[in-house]
PDB file of C-alpha atoms in Angstrom:
ATOM      1  CA  MET A 911     -18.244 -11.504 -36.382  1.00 42.00           C
ATOM      2  CA  GLY A 912     -15.185 -11.029 -34.146  1.00 41.00           C
ATOM      3  CA  LYS A 913     -13.705 -13.516 -31.730  1.00 37.00           C
ATOM      4  CA  MET A 914     -14.817 -13.154 -28.086  1.00 36.00           C
ATOM      5  CA  VAL A 915     -11.974 -12.394 -25.708  1.00 31.00           C
ATOM      6  CA  LYS A 916     -12.335 -13.467 -22.091  1.00 33.00           C
ATOM      7  CA  MET A 917     -11.198 -10.726 -19.742  1.00 33.00           C
ATOM      8  CA  LYS A 918      -9.043 -11.665 -16.770  1.00 39.00           C
ATOM      9  CA  LYS A 919     -11.034 -11.251 -13.559  1.00 39.00           C
ATOM     10  CA  PHE A 920      -9.070  -9.853 -10.630  1.00 42.00           C
ATOM     11  CA  PRO A 921     -10.032 -11.987  -7.651  1.00 47.00           C
ATOM     12  CA  LYS A 922     -10.427 -10.924  -4.058  1.00 47.00           C
ATOM     13  CA  SER A 923      -6.995 -12.396  -3.298  1.00 50.00           C
ATOM     14  CA  ARG A 924      -5.446  -9.478  -5.202  1.00 54.00           C
ATOM     15  CA  ASN A 925      -7.240  -7.096  -2.846  1.00 55.00           C
ATOM     16  CA  PHE A 926      -6.008  -9.229   0.040  1.00 50.00           C
ATOM     17  CA  PHE A 927      -2.461  -8.740  -1.262  1.00 54.00           C
ATOM     18  CA  LEU A 928      -2.951  -4.962  -1.279  1.00 57.00           C
ATOM     19  CA  LEU A 929      -4.197  -5.129   2.293  1.00 52.00           C
ATOM     20  CA  THR A 930      -1.246  -7.290   3.351  1.00 55.00           C
ATOM     21  CA  PHE A 931       1.231  -5.069   1.476  1.00 58.00           C
ATOM     22  CA  SER A 932      -0.098  -1.931   3.170  1.00 57.00           C
ATOM     23  CA  ILE A 933      -0.129  -3.482   6.635  1.00 52.00           C
ATOM     24  CA  PHE A 934       3.348  -4.993   6.234  1.00 56.00           C
ATOM     25  CA  HIS A 935       4.862  -1.716   5.136  1.00 56.00           C
ATOM     26  CA  ALA A 936       2.999   0.245   7.774  1.00 58.00           C
ATOM     27  CA  SER A 937       4.384  -2.228  10.322  1.00 54.00           C
ATOM     28  CA  CYS A 938       7.901  -1.643   8.984  1.00 58.00           C
ATOM     29  CA  MET A 939       7.247   2.060   9.291  1.00 57.00           C
ATOM     30  CA  PHE A 940       6.102   1.602  12.916  1.00 52.00           C
ATOM     31  CA  TYR A 941       9.312  -0.265  13.640  1.00 53.00           C
ATOM     32  CA  SER A 942      11.367   2.502  12.011  1.00 55.00           C
ATOM     33  CA  MET A 943       9.404   5.196  13.833  1.00 57.00           C
ATOM     34  CA  ALA A 944       8.820   3.723  17.290  1.00 57.00           C
ATOM     35  CA  GLY A 945      12.189   4.590  18.805  1.00 63.00           C
ATOM     36  CA  SER A 946      12.547   7.909  17.039  1.00 74.00           C
ATOM     37  CA  ILE A 947       9.238   9.722  17.475  1.00 86.00           C
ATOM     38  CA  PRO A 948       9.968  13.257  18.679  1.00 89.00           C
ATOM     39  CA  PRO A 949       8.218  13.994  21.995  1.00 90.00           C
ATOM     40  CA  HIS A 950       6.063  16.780  20.501  1.00 94.00           C
ATOM     41  CA  ILE A 951       4.498  14.414  17.936  1.00 94.00           C
ATOM     42  CA  ASN A 952       1.343  12.723  19.211  1.00 94.00           C
ATOM     43  CA  SER A 953      -0.740  12.506  16.044  1.00 96.00           C
ATOM     44  CA  ILE A 954      -0.476  11.697  12.370  1.00 95.00           C
ATOM     45  CA  ALA A 955      -2.536  12.537   9.285  1.00 98.00           C
ATOM     46  CA  ILE A 956      -2.590  10.175   6.341  1.00 96.00           C
ATOM     47  CA  PRO A 957      -3.922  11.985   3.254  1.00 98.00           C
ATOM     48  CA  LEU A 958      -5.021  10.063   0.177  1.00 97.00           C
ATOM     49  CA  VAL A 959      -1.982   8.317  -1.291  1.00 94.00           C
ATOM     50  CA  GLU A 960      -0.982   9.615  -4.729  1.00 96.00           C
ATOM     51  CA  ASN A 961      -1.370   6.987  -7.418  1.00 94.00           C
ATOM     52  CA  GLN A 962       1.007   7.360 -10.365  1.00 96.00           C
ATOM     53  CA  THR A 963      -0.290   4.147 -11.944  1.00 90.00           C
ATOM     54  CA  ALA A 964      -3.319   3.248 -14.029  1.00 89.00           C
ATOM     55  CA  GLU A 965      -4.628   0.853 -11.357  1.00 83.00           C
ATOM     56  CA  PHE A 966      -8.183   1.849 -10.456  1.00 83.00           C
ATOM     57  CA  ALA A 967      -8.963   2.456  -6.743  1.00 84.00           C
ATOM     58  CA  MET A 968      -5.408   1.583  -5.678  1.00 84.00           C
ATOM     59  CA  ALA A 969      -4.883   4.886  -3.822  1.00 89.00           C
ATOM     60  CA  GLU A 970      -8.073   4.499  -1.809  1.00 90.00           C
ATOM     61  CA  THR A 971      -7.324   0.888  -0.876  1.00 86.00           C
ATOM     62  CA  VAL A 972      -3.750   1.561   0.236  1.00 86.00           C
ATOM     63  CA  THR A 973      -4.739   4.736   2.142  1.00 91.00           C
ATOM     64  CA  ASP A 974      -7.562   2.944   3.968  1.00 89.00           C
ATOM     65  CA  ASN A 975      -5.203   0.123   4.909  1.00 84.00           C
ATOM     66  CA  LEU A 976      -2.530   2.511   6.202  1.00 87.00           C
ATOM     67  CA  VAL A 977      -5.089   4.370   8.327  1.00 91.00           C
ATOM     68  CA  SER A 978      -6.416   1.065   9.694  1.00 87.00           C
ATOM     69  CA  SER A 979      -2.901  -0.126  10.516  1.00 84.00           C
ATOM     70  CA  PHE A 980      -1.956   3.070  12.340  1.00 87.00           C
ATOM     71  CA  THR A 981      -5.255   3.057  14.224  1.00 90.00           C
ATOM     72  CA  LYS A 982      -4.772  -0.573  15.262  1.00 87.00           C
ATOM     73  CA  GLU A 983      -1.153  -0.092  16.386  1.00 84.00           C
ATOM     74  CA  ASN A 984      -2.145   3.026  18.373  1.00 87.00           C
ATOM     75  CA  ILE A 985       1.365   4.522  18.294  1.00 85.00           C
ATOM     76  CA  LEU A 986       0.098   7.898  17.073  1.00 91.00           C
ATOM     77  CA  ARG A 987      -3.463   9.215  17.046  1.00 95.00           C
ATOM     78  CA  VAL A 988      -4.770   9.388  13.468  1.00 96.00           C
ATOM     79  CA  THR A 989      -6.412  12.726  12.695  1.00 97.00           C
ATOM     80  CA  ASP A 990      -6.924  15.188   9.836  1.00 97.00           C
ATOM     81  CA  VAL A 991      -4.128  17.279   8.319  1.00 96.00           C
ATOM     82  CA  LYS A 992      -5.205  20.524  10.053  1.00 97.00           C
ATOM     83  CA  ARG A 993      -4.878  19.006  13.546  1.00 97.00           C
ATOM     84  CA  ALA A 994      -1.954  16.619  13.024  1.00 98.00           C
ATOM     85  CA  ASP A 995       1.534  16.958  14.492  1.00 97.00           C
ATOM     86  CA  SER A 996       2.877  14.906  11.582  1.00 96.00           C
ATOM     87  CA  VAL A 997       1.794  13.836   8.100  1.00 97.00           C
ATOM     88  CA  LEU A 998       2.470  10.588   6.252  1.00 95.00           C
ATOM     89  CA  ASN A 999       2.433  11.090   2.484  1.00 96.00           C
ATOM     90  CA  GLY A1000       2.573   8.176   0.090  1.00 94.00           C
ATOM     91  CA  ILE A1001       3.082   7.715  -3.619  1.00 95.00           C
ATOM     92  CA  ILE A1002       2.305   4.482  -5.448  1.00 92.00           C
ATOM     93  CA  MET A1003       4.995   4.643  -8.102  1.00 94.00           C
ATOM     94  CA  LYS A1004       4.739   1.370  -9.955  1.00 92.00           C
ATOM     95  CA  VAL A1005       2.452  -1.625 -10.291  1.00 86.00           C
ATOM     96  CA  ASN A1006       3.241  -4.709 -12.334  1.00 86.00           C
ATOM     97  CA  ASP A1007       0.790  -7.503 -12.921  1.00 83.00           C
ATOM     98  CA  GLY A1008       1.840 -10.439 -15.070  1.00 88.00           C
ATOM     99  CA  PRO A1009       1.954 -14.213 -15.429  1.00 91.00           C
ATOM    100  CA  TYR A1010       3.826 -15.992 -12.647  1.00 90.00           C
ATOM    101  CA  THR A1011       3.218 -19.749 -12.897  1.00 91.00           C
ATOM    102  CA  TYR A1012       2.003 -22.000 -15.683  1.00 91.00           C
ATOM    103  CA  SER A1013       0.334 -25.394 -15.946  1.00 90.00           C
ATOM    104  CA  LYS A1014       1.767 -28.320 -17.913  1.00 94.00           C
ATOM    105  CA  GLU A1015      -0.369 -27.097 -20.799  1.00 93.00           C
ATOM    106  CA  GLU A1016       1.398 -23.718 -20.577  1.00 91.00           C
ATOM    107  CA  ALA A1017      -1.727 -21.924 -19.368  1.00 91.00           C
ATOM    108  CA  VAL A1018      -1.279 -19.237 -16.735  1.00 91.00           C
ATOM    109  CA  THR A1019      -2.318 -20.520 -13.291  1.00 90.00           C
ATOM    110  CA  GLU A1020      -1.075 -17.630 -11.134  1.00 89.00           C
ATOM    111  CA  TYR A1021      -0.317 -13.975 -11.625  1.00 87.00           C
ATOM    112  CA  ARG A1022       2.313 -11.960  -9.761  1.00 86.00           C
ATOM    113  CA  PHE A1023       1.251  -8.502  -8.576  1.00 82.00           C
ATOM    114  CA  THR A1024       4.088  -6.135  -7.551  1.00 85.00           C
ATOM    115  CA  VAL A1025       3.650  -2.726  -5.923  1.00 85.00           C
ATOM    116  CA  SER A1026       6.365  -0.104  -5.357  1.00 89.00           C
ATOM    117  CA  MET A1027       5.667   2.960  -3.256  1.00 90.00           C
ATOM    118  CA  LYS A1028       7.390   5.804  -1.458  1.00 93.00           C
ATOM    119  CA  LEU A1029       6.416   7.015   2.018  1.00 91.00           C
ATOM    120  CA  GLU A1030       7.474  10.323   3.549  1.00 94.00           C
ATOM    121  CA  TRP A1031       6.793  11.246   7.188  1.00 93.00           C
ATOM    122  CA  LEU A1032       6.774  14.991   7.924  1.00 96.00           C
ATOM    123  CA  ASP A1033       7.063  16.899  11.204  1.00 96.00           C
ATOM    124  CA  VAL A1034       4.522  19.720  10.838  1.00 97.00           C
ATOM    125  CA  ALA A1035       5.853  21.937  13.672  1.00 95.00           C
ATOM    126  CA  LYS A1036       9.463  21.879  12.477  1.00 96.00           C
ATOM    127  CA  ASP A1037       8.568  21.621   8.784  1.00 96.00           C
ATOM    128  CA  GLU A1038      11.082  18.841   8.224  1.00 96.00           C
ATOM    129  CA  VAL A1039      11.127  15.335   6.810  1.00 95.00           C
ATOM    130  CA  LEU A1040      11.529  12.702   9.528  1.00 91.00           C
ATOM    131  CA  LEU A1041      11.663   9.662   7.263  1.00 89.00           C
ATOM    132  CA  THR A1042      11.663   8.928   3.537  1.00 91.00           C
ATOM    133  CA  LYS A1043      11.604   5.331   2.411  1.00 89.00           C
ATOM    134  CA  GLN A1044      10.733   3.318  -0.688  1.00 90.00           C
ATOM    135  CA  TYR A1045       8.966  -0.010  -0.321  1.00 86.00           C
ATOM    136  CA  SER A1046       8.279  -2.817  -2.740  1.00 84.00           C
ATOM    137  CA  GLY A1047       6.290  -5.985  -2.254  1.00 82.00           C
ATOM    138  CA  TRP A1048       4.616  -8.651  -4.297  1.00 80.00           C
ATOM    139  CA  GLY A1049       2.024 -11.361  -4.039  1.00 80.00           C
ATOM    140  CA  ALA A1050       0.663 -14.117  -6.240  1.00 81.00           C
ATOM    141  CA  TYR A1051      -2.968 -14.815  -6.966  1.00 80.00           C
ATOM    142  CA  GLY A1052      -4.738 -17.470  -8.997  1.00 81.00           C
ATOM    143  CA  LEU A1053      -7.558 -17.081 -11.450  1.00 72.00           C
ATOM    144  CA  SER A1054      -9.913 -18.897  -9.104  1.00 66.00           C
ATOM    145  CA  GLY A1055      -9.187 -16.450  -6.285  1.00 49.00           C
ATOM    146  CA  ASP A1056      -8.319 -19.195  -3.804  1.00 47.00           C
ATOM    147  CA  ILE A1057      -4.614 -18.444  -3.367  1.00 44.00           C
TER     148      ILE A1057
END
Protein backbone atom coordinates (compact mmCIF):
# COMPACT_ATOMS: atom_id res chain seq x y z
CA MET A 1 0.00 0.00 0.00
CA GLY A 2 1.32 3.47 -0.91
CA LYS A 3 2.26 6.25 1.45
CA MET A 4 -0.45 8.87 2.11
CA VAL A 5 0.53 12.36 1.02
CA LYS A 6 -1.06 15.30 2.80
CA MET A 7 -2.15 17.96 0.33
CA LYS A 8 -1.43 21.59 1.15
CA LYS A 9 -4.68 23.40 1.92
CA PHE A 10 -4.89 26.94 0.59
CA PRO A 11 -6.33 29.01 3.42
CA LYS A 12 -8.67 31.95 3.20
CA SER A 13 -5.70 34.28 3.74
CA ARG A 14 -4.55 33.46 0.20
CA ASN A 15 -7.91 34.66 -1.09
CA PHE A 16 -7.50 37.73 1.10
CA PHE A 17 -4.16 38.37 -0.62
CA LEU A 18 -5.84 38.19 -4.03
CA LEU A 19 -8.45 40.67 -2.86
CA THR A 20 -5.78 43.01 -1.48
CA PHE A 21 -3.64 42.65 -4.62
CA SER A 22 -6.58 43.53 -6.88
CA ILE A 23 -7.67 46.49 -4.77
CA PHE A 24 -4.12 47.84 -4.42
CA HIS A 25 -3.49 47.70 -8.13
CA ALA A 26 -6.90 49.10 -8.96
CA SER A 27 -6.10 51.95 -6.56
CA CYS A 28 -2.80 52.55 -8.36
CA MET A 29 -4.73 52.56 -11.60
CA PHE A 30 -7.18 55.13 -10.17
CA TYR A 31 -4.25 57.32 -9.20
CA SER A 32 -2.76 56.98 -12.69
CA MET A 33 -6.12 57.64 -14.32
CA ALA A 34 -7.69 60.32 -12.13
CA GLY A 35 -5.92 63.32 -13.63
CA SER A 36 -5.94 62.03 -17.18
CA ILE A 37 -9.47 60.81 -17.86
CA PRO A 38 -10.63 62.29 -21.17
CA PRO A 39 -13.84 64.31 -20.75
CA HIS A 40 -15.87 62.00 -23.02
CA ILE A 41 -15.17 58.95 -20.83
CA ASN A 42 -17.77 58.46 -18.10
CA SER A 43 -17.94 54.68 -17.88
CA ILE A 44 -15.76 51.60 -17.88
CA ALA A 45 -16.32 47.92 -18.65
CA ILE A 46 -14.20 45.29 -16.96
CA PRO A 47 -14.49 41.98 -18.85
CA LEU A 48 -13.32 38.73 -17.30
CA VAL A 49 -9.56 38.93 -16.80
CA GLU A 50 -7.60 36.46 -18.94
CA ASN A 51 -5.78 33.88 -16.85
CA GLN A 52 -2.61 32.51 -18.43
CA THR A 53 -1.85 30.43 -15.33
CA ALA A 54 -3.07 27.10 -14.00
CA GLU A 55 -4.56 28.72 -10.88
CA PHE A 56 -8.23 27.77 -10.64
CA ALA A 57 -10.78 30.61 -10.30
CA MET A 58 -8.06 33.28 -10.30
CA ALA A 59 -9.61 35.22 -13.21
CA GLU A 60 -13.02 35.38 -11.56
CA THR A 61 -11.60 36.49 -8.21
CA VAL A 62 -9.41 39.24 -9.66
CA THR A 63 -12.18 40.47 -12.01
CA ASP A 64 -14.73 40.62 -9.17
CA ASN A 65 -12.27 42.55 -7.02
CA LEU A 66 -11.48 45.04 -9.79
CA VAL A 67 -15.19 45.66 -10.42
CA SER A 68 -15.78 46.12 -6.68
CA SER A 69 -12.88 48.55 -6.41
CA PHE A 70 -14.03 50.67 -9.35
CA THR A 71 -17.60 50.67 -8.04
CA LYS A 72 -16.44 51.74 -4.58
CA GLU A 73 -14.16 54.52 -5.86
CA ASN A 74 -16.94 55.81 -8.14
CA ILE A 75 -14.54 57.51 -10.56
CA LEU A 76 -16.16 55.89 -13.60
CA ARG A 77 -19.52 54.13 -13.82
CA VAL A 78 -19.00 50.38 -14.28
CA THR A 79 -21.13 48.96 -17.09
CA ASP A 80 -21.07 46.28 -19.78
CA VAL A 81 -18.79 46.39 -22.83
CA LYS A 82 -21.58 47.42 -25.25
CA ARG A 83 -22.40 50.59 -23.27
CA ALA A 84 -18.95 51.53 -21.96
CA ASP A 85 -16.88 54.55 -23.01
CA SER A 86 -13.74 52.64 -22.00
CA VAL A 87 -12.66 49.06 -21.33
CA LEU A 88 -10.15 47.73 -18.81
CA ASN A 89 -8.62 44.45 -19.97
CA GLY A 90 -6.41 42.38 -17.71
CA ILE A 91 -4.13 39.40 -18.11
CA ILE A 92 -2.83 37.36 -15.19
CA MET A 93 0.55 36.40 -16.60
CA LYS A 94 2.30 34.60 -13.79
CA VAL A 95 1.60 33.11 -10.38
CA ASN A 96 4.24 31.67 -8.09
CA ASP A 97 3.45 29.89 -4.87
CA GLY A 98 6.30 28.48 -2.81
CA PRO A 99 7.84 28.15 0.64
CA TYR A 100 8.70 31.46 2.30
CA THR A 101 9.59 30.87 5.96
CA TYR A 102 10.65 27.80 7.90
CA SER A 103 10.55 26.67 11.52
CA LYS A 104 13.63 25.62 13.50
CA GLU A 105 12.79 22.08 12.43
CA GLU A 106 12.99 23.22 8.79
CA ALA A 107 9.26 22.75 8.22
CA VAL A 108 7.50 25.31 6.05
CA THR A 109 5.50 27.76 8.19
CA GLU A 110 4.54 30.31 5.52
CA TYR A 111 4.14 30.33 1.77
CA ARG A 112 4.76 33.30 -0.53
CA PHE A 113 2.17 33.87 -3.26
CA THR A 114 3.22 36.21 -6.10
CA VAL A 115 0.95 37.47 -8.88
CA SER A 116 2.02 39.36 -12.02
CA MET A 117 -0.56 40.90 -14.31
CA LYS A 118 -0.94 43.38 -17.15
CA LEU A 119 -3.75 45.94 -17.36
CA GLU A 120 -4.71 47.86 -20.49
CA TRP A 121 -7.26 50.70 -20.49
CA LEU A 122 -8.89 51.40 -23.87
CA ASP A 123 -10.81 54.43 -25.14
CA VAL A 124 -13.69 52.91 -27.13
CA ALA A 125 -14.65 56.07 -29.08
CA LYS A 126 -11.12 56.82 -30.27
CA ASP A 127 -10.07 53.17 -30.46
CA GLU A 128 -6.81 53.87 -28.67
CA VAL A 129 -4.93 52.60 -25.65
CA LEU A 130 -4.95 55.10 -22.78
CA LEU A 131 -2.76 53.14 -20.38
CA THR A 132 -0.80 49.89 -20.38
CA LYS A 133 0.89 48.82 -17.19
CA GLN A 134 2.29 45.65 -15.62
CA TYR A 135 1.80 45.03 -11.92
CA SER A 136 3.31 42.53 -9.53
CA GLY A 137 2.53 41.90 -5.90
CA TRP A 138 3.01 39.25 -3.29
CA GLY A 139 1.68 38.13 0.05
CA ALA A 140 2.52 35.49 2.62
CA TYR A 141 0.11 33.05 4.18
CA GLY A 142 0.50 30.35 6.81
CA LEU A 143 -0.82 26.83 6.80
CA SER A 144 -3.21 27.67 9.61
CA GLY A 145 -4.74 30.52 7.63
CA ASP A 146 -4.24 33.05 10.42
CA ILE A 147 -1.66 35.28 8.73
